GROMACS .gro file of N, CA and C in nm:
model
  336
    1UNK      N    1   0.083  -0.112   0.003
    1UNK     CA    2   0.004   0.001  -0.001
    1UNK      C    3   0.101   0.121   0.001
    2UNK      N    4   0.064   0.223  -0.084
    2UNK     CA    5   0.139   0.332  -0.103
    2UNK      C    6   0.086   0.448  -0.025
    3UNK      N    7   0.163   0.572  -0.018
    3UNK     CA    8   0.100   0.692   0.078
    3UNK      C    9  -0.031   0.744   0.023
    4UNK      N   10  -0.030   0.740  -0.121
    4UNK     CA   11  -0.171   0.771  -0.158
    4UNK      C   12  -0.269   0.728  -0.130
    5UNK      N   13  -0.263   0.582  -0.102
    5UNK     CA   14  -0.372   0.507  -0.051
    5UNK      C   15  -0.412   0.540   0.097
    6UNK      N   16  -0.298   0.544   0.146
    6UNK     CA   17  -0.330   0.588   0.316
    6UNK      C   18  -0.398   0.700   0.334
    7UNK      N   19  -0.337   0.814   0.261
    7UNK     CA   20  -0.389   0.937   0.256
    7UNK      C   21  -0.554   0.955   0.242
    8UNK      N   22  -0.577   0.862   0.121
    8UNK     CA   23  -0.725   0.845   0.100
    8UNK      C   24  -0.814   0.777   0.185
    9UNK      N   25  -0.748   0.678   0.262
    9UNK     CA   26  -0.808   0.630   0.343
    9UNK      C   27  -0.834   0.714   0.487
   10UNK      N   28  -0.733   0.801   0.512
   10UNK     CA   29  -0.732   0.858   0.635
   10UNK      C   30  -0.848   0.984   0.611
   11UNK      N   31  -0.860   1.036   0.478
   11UNK     CA   32  -0.949   1.133   0.454
   11UNK      C   33  -1.114   1.072   0.469
   12UNK      N   34  -1.121   0.936   0.413
   12UNK     CA   35  -1.247   0.894   0.422
   12UNK      C   36  -1.285   0.843   0.595
   13UNK      N   37  -1.172   0.810   0.651
   13UNK     CA   38  -1.216   0.773   0.792
   13UNK      C   39  -1.238   0.918   0.865
   14UNK      N   40  -1.176   1.014   0.845
   14UNK     CA   41  -1.202   1.161   0.903
   14UNK      C   42  -1.366   1.222   0.862
   15UNK      N   43  -1.382   1.188   0.719
   15UNK     CA   44  -1.536   1.214   0.683
   15UNK      C   45  -1.634   1.149   0.759
   16UNK      N   46  -1.611   1.005   0.759
   16UNK     CA   47  -1.698   0.907   0.847
   16UNK      C   48  -1.705   0.960   0.973
   17UNK      N   49  -1.609   0.979   1.038
   17UNK     CA   50  -1.602   1.021   1.188
   17UNK      C   51  -1.688   1.150   1.197
   18UNK      N   52  -1.656   1.253   1.119
   18UNK     CA   53  -1.722   1.374   1.128
   18UNK      C   54  -1.874   1.365   1.098
   19UNK      N   55  -1.918   1.271   1.015
   19UNK     CA   56  -2.059   1.239   0.982
   19UNK      C   57  -2.122   1.165   1.110
   20UNK      N   58  -2.058   1.076   1.162
   20UNK     CA   59  -2.128   1.007   1.276
   20UNK      C   60  -2.125   1.070   1.393
   21UNK      N   61  -2.042   1.185   1.419
   21UNK     CA   62  -2.044   1.266   1.542
   21UNK      C   63  -2.167   1.360   1.506
   22UNK      N   64  -2.183   1.414   1.374
   22UNK     CA   65  -2.308   1.490   1.338
   22UNK      C   66  -2.413   1.425   1.361
   23UNK      N   67  -2.453   1.310   1.323
   23UNK     CA   68  -2.555   1.245   1.349
   23UNK      C   69  -2.598   1.212   1.490
   24UNK      N   70  -2.485   1.177   1.573
   24UNK     CA   71  -2.489   1.175   1.728
   24UNK      C   72  -2.561   1.284   1.786
   25UNK      N   73  -2.511   1.417   1.754
   25UNK     CA   74  -2.558   1.544   1.809
   25UNK      C   75  -2.690   1.569   1.738
   26UNK      N   76  -2.747   1.534   1.637
   26UNK     CA   77  -2.866   1.564   1.595
   26UNK      C   78  -2.958   1.482   1.640
   27UNK      N   79  -2.940   1.333   1.698
   27UNK     CA   80  -3.022   1.255   1.743
   27UNK      C   81  -3.041   1.243   1.884
   28UNK      N   82  -2.964   1.309   1.963
   28UNK     CA   83  -2.953   1.310   2.111
   28UNK      C   84  -3.075   1.321   2.192
   29UNK      N   85  -3.176   1.427   2.140
   29UNK     CA   86  -3.293   1.428   2.193
   29UNK      C   87  -3.391   1.315   2.179
   30UNK      N   88  -3.346   1.219   2.085
   30UNK     CA   89  -3.463   1.104   2.088
   30UNK      C   90  -3.430   1.013   2.186
   31UNK      N   91  -3.320   1.013   2.256
   31UNK     CA   92  -3.294   0.901   2.370
   31UNK      C   93  -3.298   0.974   2.513
   32UNK      N   94  -3.362   1.100   2.544
   32UNK     CA   95  -3.400   1.149   2.646
   32UNK      C   96  -3.513   1.068   2.690
   33UNK      N   97  -3.535   1.094   2.838
   33UNK     CA   98  -3.628   0.993   2.914
   33UNK      C   99  -3.754   1.032   2.873
   34UNK      N  100  -3.854   0.931   2.868
   34UNK     CA  101  -3.990   0.954   2.800
   34UNK      C  102  -4.073   1.021   2.923
   35UNK      N  103  -4.143   1.107   2.908
   35UNK     CA  104  -4.242   1.174   3.005
   35UNK      C  105  -4.344   1.071   3.008
   36UNK      N  106  -4.404   1.010   3.127
   36UNK     CA  107  -4.492   0.928   3.157
   36UNK      C  108  -4.632   1.012   3.216
   37UNK      N  109  -4.674   1.119   3.157
   37UNK     CA  110  -4.781   1.194   3.194
   37UNK      C  111  -4.911   1.136   3.114
   38UNK      N  112  -4.998   1.059   3.205
   38UNK     CA  113  -5.126   1.000   3.161
   38UNK      C  114  -5.219   1.082   3.078
   39UNK      N  115  -5.213   1.217   3.118
   39UNK     CA  116  -5.309   1.316   3.075
   39UNK      C  117  -5.269   1.345   2.950
   40UNK      N  118  -5.126   1.354   2.931
   40UNK     CA  119  -5.082   1.424   2.796
   40UNK      C  120  -5.096   1.307   2.677
   41UNK      N  121  -5.039   1.186   2.699
   41UNK     CA  122  -5.029   1.084   2.593
   41UNK      C  123  -5.108   0.952   2.636
   42UNK      N  124  -5.163   0.882   2.565
   42UNK     CA  125  -5.228   0.773   2.584
   42UNK      C  126  -5.125   0.652   2.603
   43UNK      N  127  -5.166   0.542   2.631
   43UNK     CA  128  -5.065   0.418   2.658
   43UNK      C  129  -4.988   0.376   2.516
   44UNK      N  130  -5.056   0.371   2.419
   44UNK     CA  131  -5.015   0.336   2.283
   44UNK      C  132  -4.891   0.446   2.232
   45UNK      N  133  -4.935   0.574   2.264
   45UNK     CA  134  -4.811   0.683   2.236
   45UNK      C  135  -4.694   0.648   2.309
   46UNK      N  136  -4.716   0.633   2.463
   46UNK     CA  137  -4.607   0.594   2.555
   46UNK      C  138  -4.529   0.488   2.494
   47UNK      N  139  -4.608   0.377   2.472
   47UNK     CA  140  -4.518   0.256   2.433
   47UNK      C  141  -4.426   0.287   2.294
   48UNK      N  142  -4.496   0.382   2.213
   48UNK     CA  143  -4.425   0.404   2.081
   48UNK      C  144  -4.307   0.505   2.118
   49UNK      N  145  -4.330   0.571   2.218
   49UNK     CA  146  -4.222   0.675   2.259
   49UNK      C  147  -4.109   0.584   2.304
   50UNK      N  148  -4.139   0.499   2.406
   50UNK     CA  149  -4.047   0.409   2.458
   50UNK      C  150  -3.938   0.318   2.355
   51UNK      N  151  -4.050   0.276   2.270
   51UNK     CA  152  -3.971   0.183   2.166
   51UNK      C  153  -3.873   0.283   2.075
   52UNK      N  154  -3.926   0.392   2.056
   52UNK     CA  155  -3.823   0.477   1.967
   52UNK      C  156  -3.718   0.514   2.050
   53UNK      N  157  -3.743   0.546   2.182
   53UNK     CA  158  -3.610   0.573   2.271
   53UNK      C  159  -3.511   0.460   2.262
   54UNK      N  160  -3.558   0.352   2.280
   54UNK     CA  161  -3.478   0.233   2.292
   54UNK      C  162  -3.401   0.208   2.148
   55UNK      N  163  -3.479   0.222   2.057
   55UNK     CA  164  -3.408   0.233   1.912
   55UNK      C  165  -3.287   0.339   1.897
   56UNK      N  166  -3.320   0.459   1.946
   56UNK     CA  167  -3.230   0.556   1.927
   56UNK      C  168  -3.107   0.542   2.015
   57UNK      N  169  -3.142   0.463   2.146
   57UNK     CA  170  -3.000   0.414   2.227
   57UNK      C  171  -2.931   0.321   2.150
   58UNK      N  172  -2.995   0.231   2.101
   58UNK     CA  173  -2.912   0.124   2.035
   58UNK      C  174  -2.846   0.170   1.908
   59UNK      N  175  -2.897   0.264   1.824
   59UNK     CA  176  -2.829   0.337   1.737
   59UNK      C  177  -2.712   0.418   1.769
   60UNK      N  178  -2.719   0.501   1.874
   60UNK     CA  179  -2.617   0.566   1.927
   60UNK      C  180  -2.501   0.476   1.977
   61UNK      N  181  -2.535   0.346   2.039
   61UNK     CA  182  -2.448   0.256   2.096
   61UNK      C  183  -2.364   0.198   1.959
   62UNK      N  184  -2.417   0.172   1.858
   62UNK     CA  185  -2.375   0.126   1.745
   62UNK      C  186  -2.278   0.241   1.692
   63UNK      N  187  -2.335   0.361   1.686
   63UNK     CA  188  -2.232   0.478   1.627
   63UNK      C  189  -2.106   0.495   1.727
   64UNK      N  190  -2.110   0.468   1.845
   64UNK     CA  191  -2.003   0.475   1.942
   64UNK      C  192  -1.890   0.372   1.922
   65UNK      N  193  -1.963   0.255   1.868
   65UNK     CA  194  -1.861   0.134   1.848
   65UNK      C  195  -1.786   0.170   1.722
   66UNK      N  196  -1.878   0.204   1.618
   66UNK     CA  197  -1.803   0.266   1.480
   66UNK      C  198  -1.686   0.360   1.498
   67UNK      N  199  -1.739   0.468   1.576
   67UNK     CA  200  -1.646   0.578   1.624
   67UNK      C  201  -1.506   0.531   1.678
   68UNK      N  202  -1.510   0.412   1.765
   68UNK     CA  203  -1.399   0.354   1.836
   68UNK      C  204  -1.326   0.293   1.721
   69UNK      N  205  -1.380   0.216   1.628
   69UNK     CA  206  -1.296   0.150   1.517
   69UNK      C  207  -1.246   0.252   1.426
   70UNK      N  208  -1.301   0.360   1.406
   70UNK     CA  209  -1.243   0.467   1.319
   70UNK      C  210  -1.124   0.543   1.382
   71UNK      N  211  -1.124   0.559   1.541
   71UNK     CA  212  -1.017   0.619   1.615
   71UNK      C  213  -0.910   0.505   1.614
   72UNK      N  214  -0.925   0.375   1.620
   72UNK     CA  215  -0.832   0.302   1.599
   72UNK      C  216  -0.755   0.293   1.478
   73UNK      N  217  -0.847   0.291   1.369
   73UNK     CA  218  -0.788   0.285   1.251
   73UNK      C  219  -0.693   0.434   1.213
   74UNK      N  220  -0.733   0.508   1.258
   74UNK     CA  221  -0.673   0.649   1.248
   74UNK      C  222  -0.515   0.642   1.330
   75UNK      N  223  -0.536   0.584   1.434
   75UNK     CA  224  -0.421   0.548   1.502
   75UNK      C  225  -0.313   0.475   1.438
   76UNK      N  226  -0.355   0.359   1.404
   76UNK     CA  227  -0.288   0.271   1.306
   76UNK      C  228  -0.230   0.340   1.194
   77UNK      N  229  -0.285   0.434   1.125
   77UNK     CA  230  -0.209   0.518   1.022
   77UNK      C  231  -0.111   0.571   1.078
   78UNK      N  232  -0.109   0.657   1.196
   78UNK     CA  233  -0.020   0.733   1.246
   78UNK      C  234   0.101   0.651   1.299
   79UNK      N  235   0.080   0.530   1.323
   79UNK     CA  236   0.178   0.445   1.368
   79UNK      C  237   0.245   0.379   1.272
   80UNK      N  238   0.177   0.369   1.146
   80UNK     CA  239   0.244   0.281   1.043
   80UNK      C  240   0.179   0.132   1.048
   81UNK      N  241   0.098   0.098   1.132
   81UNK     CA  242   0.047  -0.027   1.116
   81UNK      C  243  -0.064  -0.060   1.040
   82UNK      N  244  -0.112   0.051   0.992
   82UNK     CA  245  -0.264   0.039   0.916
   82UNK      C  246  -0.239  -0.035   0.788
   83UNK      N  247  -0.337  -0.126   0.774
   83UNK     CA  248  -0.355  -0.227   0.660
   83UNK      C  249  -0.263  -0.358   0.702
   84UNK      N  250  -0.218  -0.380   0.829
   84UNK     CA  251  -0.162  -0.506   0.853
   84UNK      C  252  -0.247  -0.593   0.948
   85UNK      N  253  -0.261  -0.727   0.922
   85UNK     CA  254  -0.351  -0.801   0.991
   85UNK      C  255  -0.313  -0.821   1.146
   86UNK      N  256  -0.412  -0.790   1.237
   86UNK     CA  257  -0.351  -0.805   1.382
   86UNK      C  258  -0.313  -0.953   1.398
   87UNK      N  259  -0.373  -1.067   1.329
   87UNK     CA  260  -0.339  -1.207   1.394
   87UNK      C  261  -0.205  -1.251   1.295
   88UNK      N  262  -0.202  -1.238   1.174
   88UNK     CA  263  -0.079  -1.291   1.112
   88UNK      C  264   0.006  -1.191   1.053
   89UNK      N  265  -0.029  -1.066   1.060
   89UNK     CA  266   0.062  -0.949   1.039
   89UNK      C  267   0.090  -0.930   0.890
   90UNK      N  268   0.035  -1.007   0.805
   90UNK     CA  269   0.044  -0.998   0.664
   90UNK      C  270  -0.050  -0.871   0.639
   91UNK      N  271  -0.027  -0.817   0.509
   91UNK     CA  272  -0.079  -0.711   0.459
   91UNK      C  273  -0.236  -0.729   0.426
   92UNK      N  274  -0.328  -0.650   0.483
   92UNK     CA  275  -0.488  -0.675   0.433
   92UNK      C  276  -0.496  -0.630   0.301
   93UNK      N  277  -0.574  -0.718   0.227
   93UNK     CA  278  -0.587  -0.683   0.087
   93UNK      C  279  -0.658  -0.532   0.059
   94UNK      N  280  -0.615  -0.465  -0.012
   94UNK     CA  281  -0.676  -0.342  -0.050
   94UNK      C  282  -0.811  -0.314  -0.073
   95UNK      N  283  -0.872  -0.408  -0.153
   95UNK     CA  284  -1.000  -0.444  -0.183
   95UNK      C  285  -1.094  -0.433  -0.061
   96UNK      N  286  -1.031  -0.508   0.051
   96UNK     CA  287  -1.108  -0.536   0.169
   96UNK      C  288  -1.113  -0.402   0.259
   97UNK      N  289  -1.002  -0.322   0.257
   97UNK     CA  290  -0.992  -0.209   0.322
   97UNK      C  291  -1.081  -0.094   0.258
   98UNK      N  292  -1.108  -0.105   0.121
   98UNK     CA  293  -1.191  -0.002   0.069
   98UNK      C  294  -1.333  -0.032   0.092
   99UNK      N  295  -1.376  -0.162   0.120
   99UNK     CA  296  -1.498  -0.176   0.186
   99UNK      C  297  -1.511  -0.140   0.330
  100UNK      N  298  -1.425  -0.159   0.388
  100UNK     CA  299  -1.437  -0.126   0.564
  100UNK      C  300  -1.277  -0.093   0.587
  101UNK      N  301  -1.238   0.051   0.581
  101UNK     CA  302  -1.088   0.088   0.627
  101UNK      C  303  -1.089   0.061   0.769
  102UNK      N  304  -1.190  -0.002   0.865
  102UNK     CA  305  -1.167  -0.033   1.001
  102UNK      C  306  -1.119  -0.181   1.004
  103UNK      N  307  -1.110  -0.251   0.903
  103UNK     CA  308  -1.084  -0.391   0.941
  103UNK      C  309  -0.953  -0.410   0.980
  104UNK      N  310  -0.934  -0.488   1.082
  104UNK     CA  311  -0.809  -0.533   1.128
  104UNK      C  312  -0.757  -0.666   1.114
  105UNK      N  313  -0.843  -0.765   1.005
  105UNK     CA  314  -0.787  -0.872   1.006
  105UNK      C  315  -0.807  -0.888   0.838
  106UNK      N  316  -0.721  -0.971   0.799
  106UNK     CA  317  -0.708  -1.026   0.651
  106UNK      C  318  -0.837  -1.135   0.641
  107UNK      N  319  -0.863  -1.163   0.510
  107UNK     CA  320  -0.987  -1.255   0.494
  107UNK      C  321  -0.952  -1.378   0.552
  108UNK      N  322  -0.831  -1.418   0.534
  108UNK     CA  323  -0.794  -1.572   0.588
  108UNK      C  324  -0.820  -1.556   0.736
  109UNK      N  325  -0.773  -1.473   0.817
  109UNK     CA  326  -0.775  -1.469   0.956
  109UNK      C  327  -0.937  -1.433   1.011
  110UNK      N  328  -0.996  -1.358   0.927
  110UNK     CA  329  -1.142  -1.325   0.980
  110UNK      C  330  -1.241  -1.456   0.943
  111UNK      N  331  -1.205  -1.530   0.844
  111UNK     CA  332  -1.288  -1.644   0.840
  111UNK      C  333  -1.231  -1.767   0.934
  112UNK      N  334  -1.124  -1.765   0.980
  112UNK     CA  335  -1.084  -1.856   1.090
  112UNK      C  336  -1.160  -1.874   1.212
   0.00000   0.00000   0.00000
């Protein structure tokens, strides 16, 4: 992998990181506690609000996991370890990294 590829992956990771952080900020209100005022909303509306809240919390959790993976990939770029398999230390195929630049294993080690 050459420096051009690494710079492209860095830009891709930074853009994805920025997008995920923006999404997290815009959906923060959906995970706030649901008010249980019987006079204001009916039972089904409260159930719908609780379900929406739980879905928002799970989406936020998944975003946080993805952000951690991105931060790890950016650290590997800085240390010079980006693109190397964690298990066998072989270079991860460029096509695999193009699909997901946060991959840490080559296809053989991922299948094992």
